[in-house]
Amino acid sequence: MTRNRRTTADPMEEQIERALQPGAFIADAACSAFVGHLEHIAARIAELINSDPPRAVALYEAFLAACHVKVEELDDSSGSFGQFVLDLYCGWITARQADGADPAATAARLLACMDDDDYGFCHQLETEAARVFDKANLAAFVALVRARFDAAGAPATNEGALRDRSAYLRRRWGAVLRTLYVAAQDVGAYVALAEESGLGAQDCHTIATLLLAKGQPEQSLAWVERGIDVAGQVPQAAMAGHDLATLKRQLLAKVGRRNEALDGAWADYRQRPSRYTYDELLQFVPAAERGAWHARAMDAAMEAPRGAHLNSLLDLLLTSGETGRLADVVRQADDDALEHLSHYVTEPIARALETTQADVAARLWRAQAMRIVNAGKSKYYAAALANFASARRCFECAGLAAEWQETVRQVRADHHRKGGLMRGFERLVAGSAASDEPSFLDRAKARWSGRQ
């Protein structure tokens, strides 16, 4: 039976159709390569924007239409296909602008897409669109979104469903307007909207950032201080409050109040010693005084409460080269505390201290192994055995063979039923580590040689 093919007005449409593989399901593992081929075709369409914008517009619209059908035939767990469609929308906007299309019509069609978005392709479309809008199209889109925001005012009735719907729409279109005002660098409109719909700490940070970009650090600082006051009244604004405090120090330095910035950075560091607060502190320290401030900062870190901040403290001491203090902190920590640390922190420390502080390295290697074994993560037992082997080597180098024997006793007592672990562990205890056995490939080659 001969398959009927439609005749397309543009030969590139046939390439789009072939690339989308109609009827074939695209698994998540294959989605990245699939999208890569689509991106190649989209790049060819983008090349037409300057030379033949009407054709580019038509091709973008055909591509978007096809993608809205193809989405039902693929697994986009990675999100790559959704991002690709979002990029297509931006290409379509650019092509329409190059074609001289009516900005109001473009804005209306975008809003229609955002309203009818069953697959979530238009989630935060305004953010991407704002990057490609020209001045006229941005103004047209702002006008239509503002009309929707105003139309979502408080309903005349007190019925709960209508009231909740109205509040949702005002939040939604208010958020879109905020994004657009930032793109337009329209500080006045942003301030008016924020005060109308509820000024938050994040709003203050955004306004301050806009003012700073316009070369107005004093006004920016005033908004930062206002935002810090707002954040202090709302427990959920902790992250915004942290960002505001960081920005405040930068502004203080910019307006000639560097000592105040240094005081603020020092207070923040003392409360939460970490490599990040340390790096920020040094930004405000005069170059000639850095040695003294480093010593002062390290003393303060050692005096700070440990508890939940042990991870950050160890990371700070390692990155700042304070290996002596680092070893002291590990020695003072109990085994349970070490076993709760991330291996991303403990492994680099263990490697750094193996040659100079073998006893400390041994405890860290053991802690990493016990963390895996106690959690019963069988797929990581090979890593646990490697860690046990490193712990044994370091214990022996430090003259602490009894510590290794106690580790052996503990593992045998608590984990003797974990056969997959104990077979390798007993070989390690007997002196034959798993790495001493022939590898899979070596065994295969030996077997093949025998057959030959």
Short mmCIF file of C-alpha atoms in Angstrom, two decimals:
data_model
loop_
_atom_site.label_atom_id
_atom_site.label_comp_id
_atom_site.label_asym_id
_atom_site.label_seq_id
_atom_site.Cartn_x
_atom_site.Cartn_y
_atom_site.Cartn_z
CA MET A 1 0.00 0.00 0.00
CA THR A 2 1.43 3.37 -0.98
CA ARG A 3 1.56 5.92 1.82
CA ASN A 4 0.14 9.27 0.83
CA ARG A 5 2.36 12.23 1.67
CA ARG A 6 1.08 15.76 1.82
CA THR A 7 2.71 18.41 -0.29
CA THR A 8 4.21 21.17 1.85
CA ALA A 9 4.58 24.78 0.86
CA ASP A 10 8.05 24.96 2.38
CA PRO A 11 10.61 22.14 1.97
CA MET A 12 11.95 22.83 5.47
CA GLU A 13 8.61 21.76 6.93
CA GLU A 14 9.29 18.24 5.68
CA GLN A 15 12.64 18.31 7.51
CA ILE A 16 10.83 19.38 10.68
CA GLU A 17 8.40 16.51 10.33
CA ARG A 18 11.13 13.92 9.75
CA ALA A 19 13.15 15.20 12.71
CA LEU A 20 10.14 14.92 15.02
CA GLN A 21 9.66 11.24 14.04
CA PRO A 22 5.83 11.16 14.17
CA GLY A 23 4.48 8.01 15.77
CA ALA A 24 7.80 7.00 17.35
CA PHE A 25 8.10 7.19 21.14
CA ILE A 26 11.24 8.95 22.38
CA ALA A 27 12.49 7.58 25.71
CA ASP A 28 14.12 9.88 28.23
CA ALA A 29 17.56 8.39 27.55
CA ALA A 30 17.24 9.31 23.87
CA CYS A 31 15.59 12.69 24.40
CA SER A 32 18.80 14.71 24.57
CA ALA A 33 20.03 13.48 21.18
CA PHE A 34 16.53 13.92 19.76
CA VAL A 35 16.39 17.54 20.92
CA GLY A 36 19.91 18.15 19.62
CA HIS A 37 18.73 17.32 16.09
CA LEU A 38 15.73 19.63 16.51
CA GLU A 39 18.03 22.42 17.64
CA HIS A 40 20.05 22.02 14.44
CA ILE A 41 16.92 22.65 12.37
CA ALA A 42 15.84 25.56 14.60
CA ALA A 43 19.25 27.15 14.04
CA ARG A 44 18.65 27.01 10.28
CA ILE A 45 15.31 28.74 10.75
CA ALA A 46 16.98 31.44 12.87
CA GLU A 47 19.30 32.16 9.94
CA LEU A 48 16.25 33.19 7.90
CA ILE A 49 15.13 35.92 10.33
CA ASN A 50 17.22 38.66 8.72
CA SER A 51 16.88 37.54 5.11
CA ASP A 52 13.27 36.24 5.00
CA PRO A 53 11.40 37.02 8.24
CA PRO A 54 7.90 36.03 6.98
CA ARG A 55 9.20 32.57 6.12
CA ALA A 56 10.90 32.30 9.50
CA VAL A 57 7.65 33.22 11.28
CA ALA A 58 5.70 30.56 9.37
CA LEU A 59 8.32 27.89 10.07
CA TYR A 60 8.44 28.73 13.77
CA GLU A 61 4.66 28.44 13.97
CA ALA A 62 4.69 25.10 12.18
CA PHE A 63 7.45 23.85 14.49
CA LEU A 64 5.58 24.97 17.61
CA ALA A 65 2.37 23.32 16.42
CA ALA A 66 4.20 20.06 15.75
CA CYS A 67 5.94 20.11 19.12
CA HIS A 68 2.60 20.43 20.91
CA VAL A 69 1.60 17.15 19.27
CA LYS A 70 4.93 15.37 19.63
CA VAL A 71 5.08 16.00 23.39
CA GLU A 72 2.61 13.14 23.87
CA GLU A 73 5.10 10.75 22.26
CA LEU A 74 8.15 11.33 24.43
CA ASP A 75 9.46 11.20 27.99
CA ASP A 76 10.82 14.65 28.82
CA SER A 77 11.94 13.93 32.38
CA SER A 78 15.13 15.90 31.72
CA GLY A 79 13.15 18.96 30.62
CA SER A 80 15.27 19.42 27.48
CA PHE A 81 12.30 19.28 25.12
CA GLY A 82 10.36 21.83 27.17
CA GLN A 83 13.33 24.21 27.11
CA PHE A 84 13.60 23.72 23.36
CA VAL A 85 9.97 24.73 22.86
CA LEU A 86 10.53 27.79 25.05
CA ASP A 87 13.43 28.74 22.77
CA LEU A 88 11.16 28.31 19.76
CA TYR A 89 8.75 30.87 21.24
CA CYS A 90 11.63 33.32 21.59
CA GLY A 91 12.68 32.70 17.99
CA TRP A 92 9.10 33.30 16.88
CA ILE A 93 9.00 36.64 18.75
CA THR A 94 12.28 37.72 17.17
CA ALA A 95 11.07 36.75 13.71
CA ARG A 96 7.79 38.66 14.11
CA GLN A 97 9.68 41.72 15.26
CA ALA A 98 11.96 41.49 12.22
CA ASP A 99 8.85 41.16 10.04
CA GLY A 100 7.35 44.34 11.51
CA ALA A 101 4.33 42.53 12.98
CA ASP A 102 1.91 44.48 15.15
CA PRO A 103 3.29 44.40 18.74
CA ALA A 104 -0.20 44.25 20.24
CA ALA A 105 -1.05 41.22 18.11
CA THR A 106 2.17 39.47 19.13
CA ALA A 107 1.43 40.18 22.80
CA ALA A 108 -2.14 38.92 22.48
CA ARG A 109 -1.02 35.68 20.86
CA LEU A 110 1.60 35.10 23.55
CA LEU A 111 -0.99 35.58 26.28
CA ALA A 112 -3.29 33.14 24.49
CA CYS A 113 -0.49 30.57 24.53
CA MET A 114 0.08 31.18 28.24
CA ASP A 115 -3.64 30.67 28.90
CA ASP A 116 -3.79 27.43 26.89
CA ASP A 117 -0.67 25.73 28.20
CA ASP A 118 -1.56 22.12 28.96
CA TYR A 119 2.05 20.95 28.80
CA GLY A 120 3.74 23.73 30.77
CA PHE A 121 5.74 25.02 27.81
CA CYS A 122 4.93 28.61 28.72
CA HIS A 123 5.92 28.40 32.37
CA GLN A 124 7.85 31.63 32.99
CA LEU A 125 7.70 32.43 29.28
CA GLU A 126 7.68 36.10 30.24
CA THR A 127 11.23 35.79 31.58
CA GLU A 128 12.61 34.44 28.31
CA ALA A 129 10.43 36.69 26.15
CA ALA A 130 11.59 39.80 27.98
CA ARG A 131 15.15 39.05 26.85
CA VAL A 132 14.22 39.22 23.15
CA PHE A 133 11.46 41.83 23.12
CA ASP A 134 12.28 45.14 21.50
CA LYS A 135 11.01 48.29 23.18
CA ALA A 136 7.68 48.43 21.35
CA ASN A 137 6.82 44.76 21.85
CA LEU A 138 7.79 44.89 25.52
CA ALA A 139 5.52 47.92 26.03
CA ALA A 140 2.63 46.18 24.27
CA PHE A 141 3.02 43.05 26.37
CA VAL A 142 3.24 45.10 29.58
CA ALA A 143 0.02 46.93 28.66
CA LEU A 144 -1.97 43.71 28.15
CA VAL A 145 -0.61 42.07 31.30
CA ARG A 146 -1.34 45.22 33.31
CA ALA A 147 -4.93 45.13 32.04
CA ARG A 148 -5.27 41.56 33.28
CA PHE A 149 -3.78 42.47 36.64
CA ASP A 150 -6.24 45.35 37.04
CA ALA A 151 -9.16 43.15 35.92
CA ALA A 152 -8.30 40.66 38.65
CA GLY A 153 -9.17 43.20 41.35
CA ALA A 154 -11.17 42.20 44.41
CA PRO A 155 -14.48 40.58 43.28
CA ALA A 156 -17.74 42.23 44.13
CA THR A 157 -19.01 39.11 45.89
CA ASN A 158 -17.55 37.57 49.03
CA GLU A 159 -17.92 34.00 47.78
CA GLY A 160 -14.76 32.08 48.69
CA ALA A 161 -14.04 30.48 45.29
CA LEU A 162 -14.24 33.79 43.44
CA ARG A 163 -12.17 35.54 46.06
CA ASP A 164 -9.45 32.87 45.88
CA ARG A 165 -9.48 32.97 42.06
CA SER A 166 -9.10 36.74 42.08
CA ALA A 167 -6.19 36.57 44.54
CA TYR A 168 -4.48 33.92 42.42
CA LEU A 169 -4.81 35.98 39.23
CA ARG A 170 -3.44 39.10 40.92
CA ARG A 171 -0.46 37.13 42.20
CA ARG A 172 0.15 35.55 38.81
CA TRP A 173 -0.09 38.69 36.70
CA GLY A 174 1.65 40.72 39.39
CA ALA A 175 4.64 38.35 39.17
CA VAL A 176 4.67 38.63 35.37
CA LEU A 177 4.56 42.43 35.59
CA ARG A 178 7.47 42.45 38.01
CA THR A 179 9.55 40.44 35.53
CA LEU A 180 8.65 42.79 32.70
CA TYR A 181 9.36 45.95 34.67
CA VAL A 182 12.79 44.60 35.56
CA ALA A 183 13.45 43.88 31.88
CA ALA A 184 12.37 47.43 31.04
CA GLN A 185 14.49 48.86 33.89
CA ASP A 186 11.35 50.74 34.93
CA VAL A 187 12.02 51.40 38.61
CA GLY A 188 9.05 53.72 39.08
CA ALA A 189 6.54 51.23 37.70
CA TYR A 190 8.06 48.42 39.76
CA VAL A 191 7.89 50.43 42.98
CA ALA A 192 4.26 51.44 42.31
CA LEU A 193 3.25 47.84 41.61
CA ALA A 194 5.08 46.46 44.66
CA GLU A 195 3.48 48.99 46.99
CA GLU A 196 0.08 48.35 45.43
CA SER A 197 0.24 44.56 45.63
CA GLY A 198 2.30 44.13 48.79
CA LEU A 199 5.93 45.12 49.18
CA GLY A 200 8.19 42.19 50.12
CA ALA A 201 11.84 41.88 51.03
CA GLN A 202 12.63 40.44 47.61
CA ASP A 203 10.96 43.46 46.01
CA CYS A 204 13.28 45.73 47.97
CA HIS A 205 16.29 43.74 46.79
CA THR A 206 15.13 43.97 43.17
CA ILE A 207 14.51 47.73 43.41
CA ALA A 208 17.91 48.26 45.03
CA THR A 209 19.58 46.25 42.28
CA LEU A 210 17.83 48.30 39.59
CA LEU A 211 18.88 51.56 41.23
CA LEU A 212 22.47 50.37 41.57
CA ALA A 213 22.54 49.52 37.86
CA LYS A 214 21.41 53.09 37.18
CA GLY A 215 24.32 54.46 39.20
CA GLN A 216 22.32 55.46 42.28
CA PRO A 217 24.03 53.65 45.20
CA GLU A 218 22.67 55.94 47.93
CA GLN A 219 19.06 55.37 46.88
CA SER A 220 19.84 51.67 46.47
CA LEU A 221 21.17 51.52 50.02
CA ALA A 222 17.98 53.11 51.35
CA TRP A 223 15.90 50.37 49.72
CA VAL A 224 18.22 47.68 51.08
CA GLU A 225 17.74 48.96 54.62
CA ARG A 226 14.00 49.09 54.08
CA GLY A 227 14.09 45.50 52.82
CA ILE A 228 16.04 44.32 55.86
CA ASP A 229 13.31 45.81 58.07
CA VAL A 230 10.64 43.99 56.04
CA ALA A 231 12.55 40.69 56.15
CA GLY A 232 12.86 40.94 59.91
CA GLN A 233 9.07 40.90 60.21
CA VAL A 234 8.57 37.79 58.04
CA PRO A 235 10.29 34.51 59.08
CA GLN A 236 9.93 33.12 55.55
CA ALA A 237 12.09 35.94 54.14
CA ALA A 238 15.37 34.61 55.60
CA MET A 239 16.98 34.05 52.19
CA ALA A 240 15.98 37.50 50.96
CA GLY A 241 17.31 38.95 54.20
CA HIS A 242 20.67 37.25 53.65
CA ASP A 243 20.87 38.59 50.08
CA LEU A 244 19.98 42.07 51.30
CA ALA A 245 22.67 41.98 53.98
CA THR A 246 25.26 40.95 51.38
CA LEU A 247 24.17 43.71 49.02
CA LYS A 248 24.22 46.23 51.87
CA ARG A 249 27.89 45.56 52.55
CA GLN A 250 28.74 46.01 48.89
CA LEU A 251 26.87 49.31 48.82
CA LEU A 252 28.46 50.56 52.02
CA ALA A 253 31.88 50.00 50.50
CA LYS A 254 30.79 51.74 47.30
CA VAL A 255 29.58 54.89 49.11
CA GLY A 256 32.75 55.18 51.18
CA ARG A 257 31.60 53.46 54.38
CA ARG A 258 33.95 50.49 54.10
CA ASN A 259 34.47 50.16 57.86
CA GLU A 260 30.74 49.59 58.33
CA ALA A 261 30.82 46.96 55.58
CA LEU A 262 33.72 45.24 57.33
CA ASP A 263 31.89 45.29 60.66
CA GLY A 264 28.85 43.69 59.05
CA ALA A 265 30.88 41.01 57.30
CA TRP A 266 32.72 40.23 60.54
CA ALA A 267 29.46 39.88 62.47
CA ASP A 268 28.06 37.56 59.81
CA TYR A 269 31.25 35.49 59.78
CA ARG A 270 31.30 35.07 63.55
CA GLN A 271 27.71 33.87 63.48
CA ARG A 272 28.29 31.38 60.62
CA PRO A 273 31.98 30.64 59.97
CA SER A 274 32.38 29.11 56.52
CA ARG A 275 34.56 29.45 53.47
CA TYR A 276 31.90 31.71 51.91
CA THR A 277 31.54 34.16 54.81
CA TYR A 278 35.35 34.13 55.13
CA ASP A 279 35.80 35.05 51.45
CA GLU A 280 33.26 37.84 51.80
CA LEU A 281 34.99 39.13 54.92
CA LEU A 282 38.32 39.39 53.12
CA GLN A 283 36.71 41.52 50.39
CA PHE A 284 36.52 44.41 52.88
CA VAL A 285 39.87 43.87 54.63
CA PRO A 286 42.76 46.12 53.50
CA ALA A 287 45.48 44.09 51.79
CA ALA A 288 48.08 45.03 54.39
CA GLU A 289 45.90 43.70 57.22
CA ARG A 290 44.86 40.36 55.73
CA GLY A 291 47.36 38.30 57.71
CA ALA A 292 46.10 39.65 61.02
CA TRP A 293 42.47 39.27 59.99
CA HIS A 294 43.09 35.70 58.87
CA ALA A 295 44.44 34.76 62.29
CA ARG A 296 41.55 36.55 63.97
CA ALA A 297 39.03 34.77 61.75
CA MET A 298 40.55 31.35 62.43
CA ASP A 299 40.48 31.96 66.19
CA ALA A 300 36.82 32.96 65.97
CA ALA A 301 36.00 29.86 63.92
CA MET A 302 37.55 27.60 66.55
CA GLU A 303 35.55 29.33 69.30
CA ALA A 304 32.21 29.06 67.47
CA PRO A 305 29.73 26.32 68.48
CA ARG A 306 30.24 23.19 66.37
CA GLY A 307 27.04 21.13 66.11
CA ALA A 308 25.34 21.53 62.76
CA HIS A 309 28.16 23.80 61.51
CA LEU A 310 30.90 21.14 61.70
CA ASN A 311 30.73 20.55 57.94
CA SER A 312 31.29 24.25 57.23
CA LEU A 313 34.07 24.56 59.81
CA LEU A 314 36.05 21.63 58.44
CA ASP A 315 35.63 22.89 54.88
CA LEU A 316 36.81 26.36 55.95
CA LEU A 317 39.92 25.05 57.72
CA LEU A 318 40.83 22.81 54.79
CA THR A 319 40.47 25.50 52.10
CA SER A 320 42.37 28.05 54.20
CA GLY A 321 45.31 25.67 54.75
CA GLU A 322 44.85 25.37 58.53
CA THR A 323 45.72 21.67 58.70
CA GLY A 324 46.82 21.81 62.35
CA ARG A 325 43.52 23.29 63.52
CA LEU A 326 41.72 20.93 61.15
CA ALA A 327 43.28 17.89 62.82
CA ASP A 328 42.41 19.24 66.26
CA VAL A 329 38.74 19.65 65.34
CA VAL A 330 38.52 16.10 63.97
CA ARG A 331 40.19 14.70 67.09
CA GLN A 332 37.69 16.50 69.30
CA ALA A 333 34.66 15.24 67.32
CA ASP A 334 33.12 11.92 68.28
CA ASP A 335 32.66 9.09 65.79
CA ASP A 336 28.92 9.68 65.45
CA ALA A 337 29.45 13.31 64.43
CA LEU A 338 32.07 12.29 61.84
CA GLU A 339 29.80 9.62 60.38
CA HIS A 340 27.12 12.24 59.76
CA LEU A 341 29.44 14.40 57.65
CA SER A 342 29.27 14.36 53.86
CA HIS A 343 32.04 12.41 52.15
CA TYR A 344 32.51 15.49 49.94
CA VAL A 345 34.00 17.13 53.04
CA THR A 346 35.68 14.20 54.80
CA GLU A 347 37.41 12.55 51.83
CA PRO A 348 39.53 15.57 50.78
CA ILE A 349 40.50 16.10 54.43
CA ALA A 350 41.50 12.46 54.87
CA ARG A 351 43.67 12.60 51.76
CA ALA A 352 45.26 15.88 52.88
CA LEU A 353 46.17 14.49 56.33
CA GLU A 354 47.26 10.94 55.49
CA THR A 355 51.00 11.70 55.51
CA THR A 356 51.12 14.16 58.43
CA GLN A 357 48.19 13.19 60.69
CA ALA A 358 47.57 9.50 59.95
CA ASP A 359 45.47 8.98 63.09
CA VAL A 360 43.03 11.70 62.02
CA ALA A 361 42.87 10.41 58.44
CA ALA A 362 42.17 6.89 59.74
CA ARG A 363 39.13 8.10 61.71
CA LEU A 364 37.77 9.94 58.69
CA TRP A 365 38.19 6.93 56.37
CA ARG A 366 36.47 4.73 58.96
CA ALA A 367 33.66 7.25 59.38
CA GLN A 368 33.02 7.28 55.63
CA ALA A 369 32.87 3.48 55.54
CA MET A 370 30.61 3.21 58.58
CA ARG A 371 28.27 5.83 57.15
CA ILE A 372 27.65 3.59 54.15
CA VAL A 373 27.45 0.33 56.10
CA ASN A 374 25.14 1.65 58.82
CA ALA A 375 22.77 2.98 56.18
CA GLY A 376 22.72 -0.42 54.44
CA LYS A 377 23.56 1.10 51.04
CA SER A 378 24.63 -2.15 49.42
CA LYS A 379 25.45 -0.65 46.02
CA TYR A 380 28.19 1.40 47.74
CA TYR A 381 29.74 -1.51 49.67
CA ALA A 382 32.73 -1.52 47.30
CA ALA A 383 33.40 2.12 48.27
CA ALA A 384 33.00 1.20 51.95
CA LEU A 385 35.56 -1.59 51.63
CA ALA A 386 37.99 0.80 49.93
CA ASN A 387 37.48 3.24 52.80
CA PHE A 388 38.06 0.46 55.35
CA ALA A 389 41.28 -0.44 53.56
CA SER A 390 42.47 3.17 53.77
CA ALA A 391 41.48 3.31 57.44
CA ARG A 392 43.47 0.16 58.20
CA ARG A 393 46.55 1.51 56.41
CA CYS A 394 46.38 4.83 58.29
CA PHE A 395 45.74 3.19 61.68
CA GLU A 396 48.80 1.00 61.17
CA CYS A 397 50.94 3.96 60.06
CA ALA A 398 49.89 5.82 63.21
CA GLY A 399 50.74 2.82 65.42
CA LEU A 400 47.06 2.35 66.32
CA ALA A 401 46.54 -1.30 65.38
CA ALA A 402 44.23 -1.69 68.38
CA GLU A 403 41.87 0.90 66.86
CA TRP A 404 41.68 -1.15 63.69
CA GLN A 405 40.95 -4.32 65.66
CA GLU A 406 38.15 -2.52 67.49
CA THR A 407 36.73 -1.48 64.11
CA VAL A 408 36.84 -5.12 62.98
CA ARG A 409 35.06 -6.24 66.14
CA GLN A 410 32.36 -3.60 65.71
CA VAL A 411 31.67 -4.43 62.06
CA ARG A 412 31.49 -8.16 62.78
CA ALA A 413 29.14 -7.63 65.71
CA ASP A 414 26.78 -5.17 64.03
CA HIS A 415 26.80 -6.24 60.38
CA HIS A 416 27.53 -9.98 60.31
CA ARG A 417 24.28 -10.65 58.41
CA LYS A 418 25.28 -8.46 55.46
CA GLY A 419 26.83 -11.20 53.37
CA GLY A 420 27.67 -8.98 50.42
CA LEU A 421 29.72 -6.76 52.69
CA MET A 422 31.25 -9.33 55.04
CA ARG A 423 32.82 -11.54 52.34
CA GLY A 424 34.93 -8.62 51.12
CA PHE A 425 35.50 -7.32 54.64
CA GLU A 426 36.85 -10.67 55.89
CA ARG A 427 39.21 -10.85 52.91
CA LEU A 428 40.42 -7.36 53.84
CA VAL A 429 40.94 -8.37 57.48
CA ALA A 430 42.86 -11.47 56.37
CA GLY A 431 45.12 -9.26 54.28
CA SER A 432 43.65 -9.93 50.83
CA ALA A 433 41.84 -6.80 49.72
CA ALA A 434 39.30 -6.97 46.95
CA SER A 435 41.73 -5.07 44.74
CA ASP A 436 44.23 -7.99 45.04
CA GLU A 437 41.87 -10.26 43.10
CA PRO A 438 42.04 -10.39 39.28
CA SER A 439 39.71 -7.87 37.68
CA PHE A 440 36.71 -8.95 35.64
CA LEU A 441 38.58 -8.18 32.43
CA ASP A 442 41.68 -10.11 33.56
CA ARG A 443 39.55 -13.15 34.40
CA ALA A 444 37.81 -12.91 31.03
CA LYS A 445 41.10 -12.70 29.14
CA ALA A 446 42.49 -15.68 31.04
CA ARG A 447 39.39 -17.71 30.23
CA TRP A 448 39.58 -16.70 26.56
CA SER A 449 43.25 -17.68 26.38
CA GLY A 450 42.34 -21.10 27.76
CA ARG A 451 39.71 -21.58 25.06
CA GLN A 452 42.23 -20.66 22.38
#
